[in-house]
Tab-separated table of C-alpha atoms in Angstrom:
chain	number	residue	atom	x	y	z
A	17	UNK	CA	-7.032	11.417	-4.977
A	18	UNK	CA	-4.984	8.556	-6.364
A	19	UNK	CA	-1.340	8.595	-5.368
A	20	UNK	CA	1.395	7.605	-7.835
A	21	UNK	CA	2.604	4.706	-5.709
A	22	UNK	CA	3.840	1.589	-7.485
A	23	UNK	CA	4.423	-1.523	-5.452
A	24	UNK	CA	6.870	-4.126	-6.556
A	25	UNK	CA	5.753	-7.547	-5.403
A	26	UNK	CA	9.057	-9.170	-6.256
A	27	UNK	CA	11.134	-6.758	-4.206
A	28	UNK	CA	12.632	-7.904	-0.943
A	29	UNK	CA	11.457	-4.678	0.619
A	30	UNK	CA	8.243	-5.302	2.605
A	31	UNK	CA	5.099	-3.697	1.137
A	32	UNK	CA	4.489	-1.345	4.089
A	33	UNK	CA	8.049	-0.088	3.679
A	34	UNK	CA	7.569	0.545	-0.028
A	35	UNK	CA	4.427	2.565	0.701
A	36	UNK	CA	6.226	4.480	3.459
A	37	UNK	CA	9.287	5.288	1.335
A	38	UNK	CA	7.366	6.283	-1.773
A	39	UNK	CA	5.126	8.630	0.208
A	40	UNK	CA	8.202	10.097	1.855
A	41	UNK	CA	9.775	10.681	-1.561
A	42	UNK	CA	6.599	12.350	-2.866
A	43	UNK	CA	6.571	14.668	0.149
A	44	UNK	CA	10.316	15.423	0.030
A	45	UNK	CA	10.148	16.243	-3.682
A	46	UNK	CA	7.245	18.649	-3.030
A	47	UNK	CA	4.832	16.605	-5.140
A	48	UNK	CA	2.634	16.513	-2.069
A	49	UNK	CA	2.546	19.879	-0.307
A	50	UNK	CA	2.028	20.486	3.380
A	51	UNK	CA	-1.681	20.406	4.206
A	52	UNK	CA	-2.629	18.011	1.378
A	53	UNK	CA	-5.333	15.575	2.469
A	54	UNK	CA	-4.160	12.004	1.967
A	55	UNK	CA	-6.513	9.131	1.094
A	56	UNK	CA	-7.990	7.287	4.063
A	57	UNK	CA	-6.274	4.065	5.085
A	58	UNK	CA	-9.156	2.035	3.639
A	59	UNK	CA	-9.160	3.892	0.303
A	60	UNK	CA	-5.397	3.546	-0.167
A	61	UNK	CA	-5.655	-0.133	0.785
A	62	UNK	CA	-8.229	-0.610	-1.989
A	63	UNK	CA	-6.224	1.372	-4.569
A	64	UNK	CA	-3.009	-0.550	-3.851
A	65	UNK	CA	-4.782	-3.896	-3.292
A	66	UNK	CA	-3.249	-4.434	0.135
A	67	UNK	CA	-4.769	-4.767	3.598
A	68	UNK	CA	-5.517	-1.858	5.922
A	69	UNK	CA	-3.039	-3.404	8.342
A	70	UNK	CA	-0.208	-2.701	5.892
A	71	UNK	CA	-1.304	0.875	5.136
A	72	UNK	CA	-1.874	1.637	8.821
A	73	UNK	CA	1.663	0.539	9.554
A	74	UNK	CA	3.071	2.828	6.839
A	75	UNK	CA	0.947	5.784	8.011
A	76	UNK	CA	1.924	5.216	11.647
A	77	UNK	CA	5.621	5.203	10.766
A	78	UNK	CA	5.244	8.360	8.665
A	79	UNK	CA	3.323	10.062	11.450
A	80	UNK	CA	5.970	9.084	13.988
A	81	UNK	CA	8.681	10.572	11.772
A	82	UNK	CA	6.693	13.777	11.343
A	83	UNK	CA	5.838	13.496	7.635
A	84	UNK	CA	2.091	13.301	8.080
A	85	UNK	CA	-0.442	14.237	10.691
A	86	UNK	CA	-3.814	12.741	11.537
A	87	UNK	CA	-6.559	15.015	12.819
A	88	UNK	CA	-9.331	13.145	14.595
A	89	UNK	CA	-12.424	13.050	12.420
A	90	UNK	CA	-10.825	15.095	9.638
A	91	UNK	CA	-8.301	12.797	8.065
A	92	UNK	CA	-4.590	12.478	7.446
A	93	UNK	CA	-2.631	15.429	6.065
A	94	UNK	CA	0.882	16.052	4.808
A	95	UNK	CA	2.755	17.808	7.605
A	96	UNK	CA	4.926	20.897	7.421
A	97	UNK	CA	8.425	19.488	7.431
A	98	UNK	CA	11.819	21.095	7.720
A	99	UNK	CA	13.969	21.597	4.669
A	100	UNK	CA	16.694	19.634	6.445
A	101	UNK	CA	14.481	16.564	6.715
A	102	UNK	CA	13.426	16.869	3.063
A	103	UNK	CA	17.053	17.032	2.001
A	104	UNK	CA	17.880	14.046	4.129
A	105	UNK	CA	15.199	11.983	2.373
A	106	UNK	CA	16.526	13.023	-1.023
A	107	UNK	CA	20.147	12.238	-0.137
A	108	UNK	CA	19.233	8.917	1.423
A	109	UNK	CA	17.277	7.838	-1.634
A	110	UNK	CA	20.118	8.798	-4.018
A	111	UNK	CA	22.644	6.959	-1.859
A	112	UNK	CA	20.440	3.880	-1.687
A	113	UNK	CA	20.029	3.843	-5.459
A	114	UNK	CA	23.784	4.057	-6.026
A	115	UNK	CA	24.433	1.359	-3.450
A	116	UNK	CA	21.955	-0.889	-5.193
A	117	UNK	CA	23.645	-0.288	-8.543
A	118	UNK	CA	27.039	-1.136	-7.076
A	119	UNK	CA	25.597	-4.278	-5.499
A	120	UNK	CA	24.142	-5.371	-8.847
A	121	UNK	CA	27.498	-4.826	-10.545
A	122	UNK	CA	29.351	-6.768	-7.862
A	123	UNK	CA	26.865	-9.626	-8.235
A	124	UNK	CA	27.995	-9.774	-11.859
A	125	UNK	CA	31.615	-9.910	-10.640
A	126	UNK	CA	32.662	-6.449	-11.804
A	127	UNK	CA	35.647	-4.950	-10.007
A	128	UNK	CA	35.479	-1.592	-8.246
A	129	UNK	CA	37.606	-0.094	-11.036
A	130	UNK	CA	35.246	-1.377	-13.696
A	131	UNK	CA	32.245	-0.035	-11.794
A	132	UNK	CA	33.927	3.357	-11.580
A	133	UNK	CA	34.462	3.286	-15.331
A	134	UNK	CA	30.781	2.518	-15.975
A	135	UNK	CA	29.790	5.301	-13.625
A	136	UNK	CA	32.015	7.804	-15.470
A	137	UNK	CA	30.536	6.704	-18.780
A	138	UNK	CA	26.965	7.167	-17.539
A	139	UNK	CA	27.824	10.612	-16.193
A	140	UNK	CA	29.542	11.576	-19.441
A	141	UNK	CA	26.461	10.543	-21.411
A	142	UNK	CA	24.310	12.756	-19.185
A	143	UNK	CA	26.660	15.696	-19.601
A	144	UNK	CA	26.485	15.363	-23.371
A	145	UNK	CA	22.698	15.269	-23.219
A	146	UNK	CA	22.529	18.672	-21.471
B	21	UNK	CA	-11.330	-3.124	20.932
B	22	UNK	CA	-13.788	-5.947	21.511
B	23	UNK	CA	-14.194	-8.427	18.663
B	24	UNK	CA	-17.468	-8.325	16.730
B	25	UNK	CA	-17.470	-12.053	16.079
B	26	UNK	CA	-15.999	-14.877	18.150
B	27	UNK	CA	-16.454	-18.369	16.778
B	28	UNK	CA	-14.959	-21.306	18.596
B	29	UNK	CA	-14.866	-25.020	17.793
B	30	UNK	CA	-17.949	-24.653	15.596
B	31	UNK	CA	-19.117	-27.832	13.874
B	32	UNK	CA	-22.035	-28.721	11.657
B	33	UNK	CA	-22.716	-31.768	9.539
B	34	UNK	CA	-25.265	-31.929	6.757
B	35	UNK	CA	-25.670	-35.444	5.316
B	36	UNK	CA	-22.094	-36.540	4.605
B	37	UNK	CA	-20.711	-32.991	4.584
B	38	UNK	CA	-18.828	-31.916	7.670
B	39	UNK	CA	-18.058	-28.238	8.397
B	40	UNK	CA	-15.427	-27.374	10.947
B	41	UNK	CA	-14.226	-27.297	13.628
B	42	UNK	CA	-13.976	-23.578	12.964
B	43	UNK	CA	-12.340	-20.867	15.028
B	44	UNK	CA	-12.624	-17.301	13.800
B	45	UNK	CA	-12.392	-13.861	15.335
B	46	UNK	CA	-13.529	-10.739	13.493
B	47	UNK	CA	-12.158	-7.463	14.798
B	48	UNK	CA	-13.789	-4.066	14.192
B	49	UNK	CA	-12.758	-2.159	11.037
B	50	UNK	CA	-11.761	-5.217	9.063
B	51	UNK	CA	-12.947	-6.872	5.861
B	52	UNK	CA	-12.658	-10.642	5.713
B	53	UNK	CA	-13.197	-12.676	2.556
B	54	UNK	CA	-14.423	-16.232	2.995
B	55	UNK	CA	-12.611	-18.144	0.292
B	56	UNK	CA	-13.226	-21.744	-0.687
B	57	UNK	CA	-14.133	-24.098	-3.492
B	58	UNK	CA	-17.787	-24.773	-4.302
B	59	UNK	CA	-19.500	-26.585	-1.475
B	60	UNK	CA	-16.759	-25.775	1.017
B	61	UNK	CA	-19.232	-24.449	3.570
B	62	UNK	CA	-18.907	-20.671	3.171
B	63	UNK	CA	-22.634	-19.987	2.925
B	64	UNK	CA	-23.366	-22.465	5.703
B	65	UNK	CA	-20.952	-20.613	7.969
B	66	UNK	CA	-22.743	-17.313	7.303
B	67	UNK	CA	-26.135	-18.933	7.945
B	68	UNK	CA	-24.894	-20.362	11.238
B	69	UNK	CA	-23.711	-16.907	12.242
B	70	UNK	CA	-27.186	-15.389	11.847
B	71	UNK	CA	-28.993	-18.384	13.358
B	72	UNK	CA	-30.609	-19.510	10.088
B	73	UNK	CA	-29.035	-22.908	10.702
B	74	UNK	CA	-28.118	-24.470	14.005
B	75	UNK	CA	-24.733	-25.862	14.855
B	76	UNK	CA	-23.999	-29.353	16.183
B	77	UNK	CA	-21.389	-28.107	18.614
B	78	UNK	CA	-19.243	-25.107	19.364
B	79	UNK	CA	-20.081	-21.507	19.972
B	80	UNK	CA	-20.796	-18.302	18.033
B	81	UNK	CA	-20.772	-14.933	19.743
B	82	UNK	CA	-21.802	-11.762	17.943
B	83	UNK	CA	-21.154	-8.561	19.870
B	84	UNK	CA	-20.522	-10.581	22.976
B	85	UNK	CA	-23.907	-12.335	22.808
B	86	UNK	CA	-24.177	-16.048	22.098
B	87	UNK	CA	-26.204	-16.768	18.954
B	88	UNK	CA	-29.077	-19.246	19.271
B	89	UNK	CA	-30.129	-18.283	22.789
B	90	UNK	CA	-33.042	-16.218	24.067
B	91	UNK	CA	-31.138	-12.924	23.985
B	92	UNK	CA	-31.267	-11.855	20.340
B	93	UNK	CA	-29.862	-8.368	20.844
B	94	UNK	CA	-27.124	-9.173	18.295
B	95	UNK	CA	-29.731	-9.089	15.504
B	96	UNK	CA	-29.948	-5.316	15.280
B	97	UNK	CA	-26.180	-5.194	14.753
B	98	UNK	CA	-26.001	-7.536	11.784
B	99	UNK	CA	-27.198	-7.223	8.190
B	100	UNK	CA	-27.044	-10.403	6.121
B	101	UNK	CA	-27.315	-10.602	2.350
B	102	UNK	CA	-28.026	-14.208	1.337
B	103	UNK	CA	-27.237	-15.616	-2.087
B	104	UNK	CA	-30.846	-16.397	-2.904
B	105	UNK	CA	-33.841	-14.827	-1.297
B	106	UNK	CA	-37.203	-16.439	-1.651
B	107	UNK	CA	-40.569	-14.774	-1.196
B	108	UNK	CA	-39.670	-11.334	-2.537
B	109	UNK	CA	-40.940	-11.675	-6.118
B	110	UNK	CA	-44.402	-10.188	-5.560
B	111	UNK	CA	-43.169	-7.003	-3.891
B	112	UNK	CA	-41.852	-3.794	-5.382
B	113	UNK	CA	-38.624	-2.182	-4.156
B	114	UNK	CA	-40.687	0.508	-2.420
B	115	UNK	CA	-42.661	-2.099	-0.454
B	116	UNK	CA	-39.553	-4.064	0.480
B	117	UNK	CA	-37.848	-0.906	1.709
B	118	UNK	CA	-40.861	-0.035	3.887
B	119	UNK	CA	-40.851	-3.556	5.361
B	120	UNK	CA	-37.158	-3.537	6.168
B	121	UNK	CA	-36.570	0.016	7.354
B	122	UNK	CA	-38.877	-0.332	10.363
B	123	UNK	CA	-36.796	-3.276	11.608
B	124	UNK	CA	-33.517	-1.369	11.698
B	125	UNK	CA	-33.266	1.722	13.915
B	126	UNK	CA	-30.180	3.014	12.094
B	127	UNK	CA	-31.701	2.744	8.599
B	128	UNK	CA	-29.996	5.341	6.384
B	129	UNK	CA	-32.534	6.443	3.812
B	130	UNK	CA	-30.221	8.941	2.133
B	131	UNK	CA	-27.678	6.159	1.577
B	132	UNK	CA	-30.394	3.832	0.283
B	133	UNK	CA	-31.587	6.392	-2.274
B	134	UNK	CA	-28.011	7.132	-3.290
B	135	UNK	CA	-27.378	3.446	-4.014
B	136	UNK	CA	-30.669	3.081	-5.900
B	137	UNK	CA	-29.741	6.061	-8.073
B	138	UNK	CA	-26.173	4.877	-8.600
B	139	UNK	CA	-27.319	1.379	-9.574
B	140	UNK	CA	-30.332	2.703	-11.497
B	141	UNK	CA	-32.830	0.359	-9.817
B	142	UNK	CA	-36.549	0.927	-10.499
B	143	UNK	CA	-38.356	0.839	-7.126
B	144	UNK	CA	-41.873	0.600	-8.609
B	145	UNK	CA	-41.345	-2.716	-10.393
B	146	UNK	CA	-42.010	-6.071	-8.801
B	147	UNK	CA	-38.869	-7.833	-7.623
B	148	UNK	CA	-39.686	-10.914	-9.728
B	149	UNK	CA	-39.701	-8.782	-12.900
B	150	UNK	CA	-36.162	-7.512	-12.379
B	151	UNK	CA	-33.106	-9.145	-13.920
B	152	UNK	CA	-30.800	-11.121	-11.627
B	153	UNK	CA	-28.216	-8.331	-11.661
B	154	UNK	CA	-30.766	-5.646	-10.753
B	155	UNK	CA	-32.221	-7.886	-8.032
B	156	UNK	CA	-28.755	-8.180	-6.595
B	157	UNK	CA	-28.251	-4.413	-6.659
B	158	UNK	CA	-31.596	-3.799	-4.929
B	159	UNK	CA	-30.791	-6.405	-2.286
B	160	UNK	CA	-27.402	-4.856	-1.694
B	161	UNK	CA	-28.973	-1.407	-1.212
B	162	UNK	CA	-31.581	-2.920	1.144
B	163	UNK	CA	-28.761	-4.527	3.169
B	164	UNK	CA	-26.081	-1.815	3.302
B	165	UNK	CA	-28.580	0.914	4.238
B	166	UNK	CA	-29.406	-0.925	7.466
B	167	UNK	CA	-26.187	0.611	8.770
B	168	UNK	CA	-25.343	-2.177	11.134
B	169	UNK	CA	-21.791	-2.541	12.465
B	170	UNK	CA	-21.494	-5.969	10.848
B	171	UNK	CA	-22.300	-6.736	7.232
B	172	UNK	CA	-22.416	-10.319	5.947
B	173	UNK	CA	-22.492	-10.588	2.161
B	174	UNK	CA	-22.864	-13.898	0.352
B	175	UNK	CA	-21.616	-13.572	-3.245
B	176	UNK	CA	-22.748	-9.951	-3.559
B	177	UNK	CA	-21.370	-9.293	-7.050
B	178	UNK	CA	-21.954	-12.598	-8.857
B	179	UNK	CA	-24.436	-11.187	-11.403
B	180	UNK	CA	-23.233	-7.600	-11.598
B	181	UNK	CA	-21.864	-5.874	-14.690
B	182	UNK	CA	-18.319	-4.458	-14.646
B	183	UNK	CA	-19.140	-0.806	-13.821
B	184	UNK	CA	-21.516	-1.901	-11.052
B	185	UNK	CA	-18.796	-4.037	-9.487
B	186	UNK	CA	-16.595	-0.938	-9.336
B	187	UNK	CA	-19.398	1.113	-7.756
B	188	UNK	CA	-19.983	-1.693	-5.306
B	189	UNK	CA	-16.362	-1.573	-4.108
B	190	UNK	CA	-16.403	2.192	-3.733
B	191	UNK	CA	-19.672	1.976	-1.804
B	192	UNK	CA	-18.266	-0.549	0.652
B	193	UNK	CA	-15.033	1.425	1.078
B	194	UNK	CA	-16.997	4.618	1.840
B	195	UNK	CA	-19.229	2.660	4.162
B	196	UNK	CA	-16.226	1.271	6.047
B	197	UNK	CA	-14.720	4.752	6.320
B	198	UNK	CA	-17.586	5.804	8.582
B	199	UNK	CA	-15.843	3.722	11.223
B	200	UNK	CA	-16.757	0.986	13.729
B	201	UNK	CA	-17.802	-1.439	11.033
B	202	UNK	CA	-16.719	-4.774	9.627
B	203	UNK	CA	-17.626	-6.862	6.619
B	204	UNK	CA	-17.487	-10.585	5.967
B	205	UNK	CA	-18.060	-11.536	2.363
B	206	UNK	CA	-17.885	-14.630	0.244
B	207	UNK	CA	-16.772	-14.150	-3.306
B	208	UNK	CA	-15.364	-16.049	-6.225
B	209	UNK	CA	-14.316	-12.743	-7.795
B	210	UNK	CA	-10.578	-12.310	-7.267
B	211	UNK	CA	-10.949	-8.569	-7.824
B	212	UNK	CA	-13.271	-8.275	-4.788
B	213	UNK	CA	-10.809	-10.198	-2.650
B	214	UNK	CA	-7.797	-8.205	-3.844
B	215	UNK	CA	-9.319	-4.763	-3.463
B	216	UNK	CA	-11.509	-5.207	-0.412
B	217	UNK	CA	-10.205	-7.849	1.926
B	218	UNK	CA	-7.752	-7.506	4.791
B	219	UNK	CA	-8.033	-11.165	5.757
B	220	UNK	CA	-8.726	-14.331	3.800
B	221	UNK	CA	-10.480	-17.059	5.734
B	222	UNK	CA	-9.875	-20.194	3.697
B	223	UNK	CA	-12.164	-23.227	3.744
B	224	UNK	CA	-11.576	-26.438	1.807
B	225	UNK	CA	-14.386	-28.996	1.725
B	226	UNK	CA	-15.545	-27.915	5.161
B	227	UNK	CA	-12.071	-27.852	6.695
B	228	UNK	CA	-10.650	-24.602	7.992
B	229	UNK	CA	-7.280	-24.026	6.314
B	230	UNK	CA	-6.616	-20.778	8.126
B	231	UNK	CA	-7.299	-17.080	8.484
B	232	UNK	CA	-4.552	-15.170	6.702
B	233	UNK	CA	-3.715	-11.512	6.537
B	234	UNK	CA	-3.554	-10.739	2.825
B	235	UNK	CA	0.086	-9.584	2.699
B	236	UNK	CA	1.056	-12.556	4.777
B	237	UNK	CA	0.115	-14.634	1.750
B	238	UNK	CA	1.270	-12.348	-1.063
B	239	UNK	CA	4.625	-11.570	0.544
B	240	UNK	CA	5.478	-15.127	1.540
B	241	UNK	CA	4.674	-17.229	-1.512
B	242	UNK	CA	7.659	-17.290	-3.873
B	243	UNK	CA	8.486	-19.333	-6.941
B	244	UNK	CA	12.145	-20.236	-7.488
B	245	UNK	CA	13.716	-21.325	-10.748
B	246	UNK	CA	16.671	-23.481	-9.786
B	247	UNK	CA	19.906	-23.980	-11.624
B	248	UNK	CA	20.310	-27.672	-10.906
B	249	UNK	CA	18.167	-30.717	-10.493
B	250	UNK	CA	15.798	-30.599	-7.531
B	251	UNK	CA	16.838	-32.709	-4.543
B	252	UNK	CA	14.617	-35.722	-3.936
B	253	UNK	CA	13.739	-34.683	-0.428
B	254	UNK	CA	11.214	-31.970	0.327
B	255	UNK	CA	12.835	-28.558	0.661
B	256	UNK	CA	11.868	-26.585	3.780
B	257	UNK	CA	8.962	-24.281	2.944
B	258	UNK	CA	8.155	-26.175	-0.257
B	259	UNK	CA	4.458	-26.352	-1.167
B	260	UNK	CA	4.745	-27.553	-4.746
B	261	UNK	CA	7.358	-28.446	-7.357
B	262	UNK	CA	7.560	-28.919	-11.109
B	263	UNK	CA	10.682	-29.416	-13.240
B	264	UNK	CA	13.223	-26.900	-11.975
B	265	UNK	CA	10.669	-24.808	-10.127
B	266	UNK	CA	9.588	-24.893	-6.544
B	267	UNK	CA	7.012	-22.800	-4.726
B	268	UNK	CA	7.722	-21.945	-1.116
B	269	UNK	CA	5.508	-20.335	1.501
B	270	UNK	CA	8.481	-19.674	3.736
B	271	UNK	CA	11.209	-18.098	1.573
B	272	UNK	CA	13.499	-17.513	4.512
B	273	UNK	CA	13.967	-21.180	5.435
B	274	UNK	CA	13.947	-22.205	1.768
B	275	UNK	CA	16.815	-19.869	0.918
B	276	UNK	CA	18.863	-20.916	3.946
B	277	UNK	CA	18.486	-24.545	2.838
B	278	UNK	CA	19.342	-23.796	-0.804
B	279	UNK	CA	22.413	-21.775	0.125
B	280	UNK	CA	23.621	-24.432	2.548
B	281	UNK	CA	23.284	-27.081	-0.127
B	282	UNK	CA	24.861	-24.855	-2.770
B	283	UNK	CA	21.772	-24.957	-4.980
B	284	UNK	CA	21.568	-21.722	-6.963
B	285	UNK	CA	18.389	-20.125	-8.208
B	286	UNK	CA	18.220	-18.002	-11.322
B	287	UNK	CA	14.920	-16.286	-10.558
B	288	UNK	CA	12.581	-15.661	-7.681
B	289	UNK	CA	9.090	-14.332	-8.205
B	290	UNK	CA	6.034	-13.617	-6.093
B	291	UNK	CA	2.846	-15.521	-6.816
B	292	UNK	CA	-0.411	-13.868	-7.807
B	293	UNK	CA	-3.181	-14.139	-5.210
B	294	UNK	CA	-5.148	-16.415	-7.599
B	295	UNK	CA	-2.276	-18.899	-7.645
B	296	UNK	CA	-1.888	-18.813	-3.881
B	297	UNK	CA	-5.606	-19.455	-3.388
B	298	UNK	CA	-5.442	-22.306	-5.894
B	299	UNK	CA	-2.562	-23.881	-3.972
B	300	UNK	CA	-4.445	-23.524	-0.694
B	301	UNK	CA	-7.565	-25.085	-2.179
B	302	UNK	CA	-5.898	-27.947	-4.019
B	303	UNK	CA	-5.999	-31.013	-1.852
B	304	UNK	CA	-2.723	-32.651	-2.932
B	305	UNK	CA	-0.655	-29.785	-1.542
B	306	UNK	CA	-2.158	-30.156	1.905
B	307	UNK	CA	0.490	-32.542	3.175
B	308	UNK	CA	3.185	-29.957	2.482
B	309	UNK	CA	1.278	-27.124	4.012
B	310	UNK	CA	2.902	-25.933	7.258
């Protein structure tokens, strides 16, 4: 199974972290259900063109946080996770995205008031689209 | 886990070519690509490892046994695919298989037949009558099926067509997934290096440049487009420069320097692995390197 993971080489986020976060997002959004067999470390390393060291690190972190589970000789599976944890992942990722947007705006020397205005405009456009 | 390969201070000179000194450790469950320009000593290194050439000094240990001594117990643990094999032309694939399988106790016949089928290799034709690409496929099947913990492959895909190269990668990935195995391969195919390797062992004209974890290279080489004129002095981390661009292999120190000196950059981009390898293998950057 190929996973829809897209690595950005120019990002300041380390590759293992990108893999970790994108898998987390896929699990939290129910795109990967509990019990789904994940690709082996070696297969994912080949698909994403990174080393097994990087993938192992991502898998170990995910296992530690309870998102996945490795069964000796059987493989790595998506774990049953609490709704609370899923929600936390979703909220965190939305917050991070907003924070990044604000950071970008501030880099372009926008004021907080101007950023708020842009935000309202974007929201208004979405409301209209509904 | 105990290392499969331990090479220390290995040196070998052939006429005016000097290889080494080389230090290299290969851990279980890893794939290492030997990368270097033509004549950099990659094939020689593999030959030294399987005792087909003898070193001038230094030491090679395979599975904790020193190579080149009386105890040759390491041999059953290593399968080596050379670039050119002589003396096979008169034999059919069937005969070659029969000759090889008795030498290797872990010979996996099911795997061998699977590879032959996948690569569509006729086993009843003489080796000499096969095309270079088919010869390579047969040799690969004869090597992988030995099921040894260590696989040494010298330019395994040089003559293969595009679909076969894909099959080849999947085969090696499946093979690695059985566990307790490692591969060392030489390749000029960037695709092989990108998709298969965990480490890149880089040789330039016989000199060891280093053994790098792949992401250690891809995450650390950055190209900056600067706003102003470049300073005349070398910037920390700088490995090359051109016009308003510099390439750094240590972005952290480079950015600290640029910020301190109020030099702004308008863009920052990662380098492709091809570019990084080119920089490592181009002699005139050596003085800047580390």
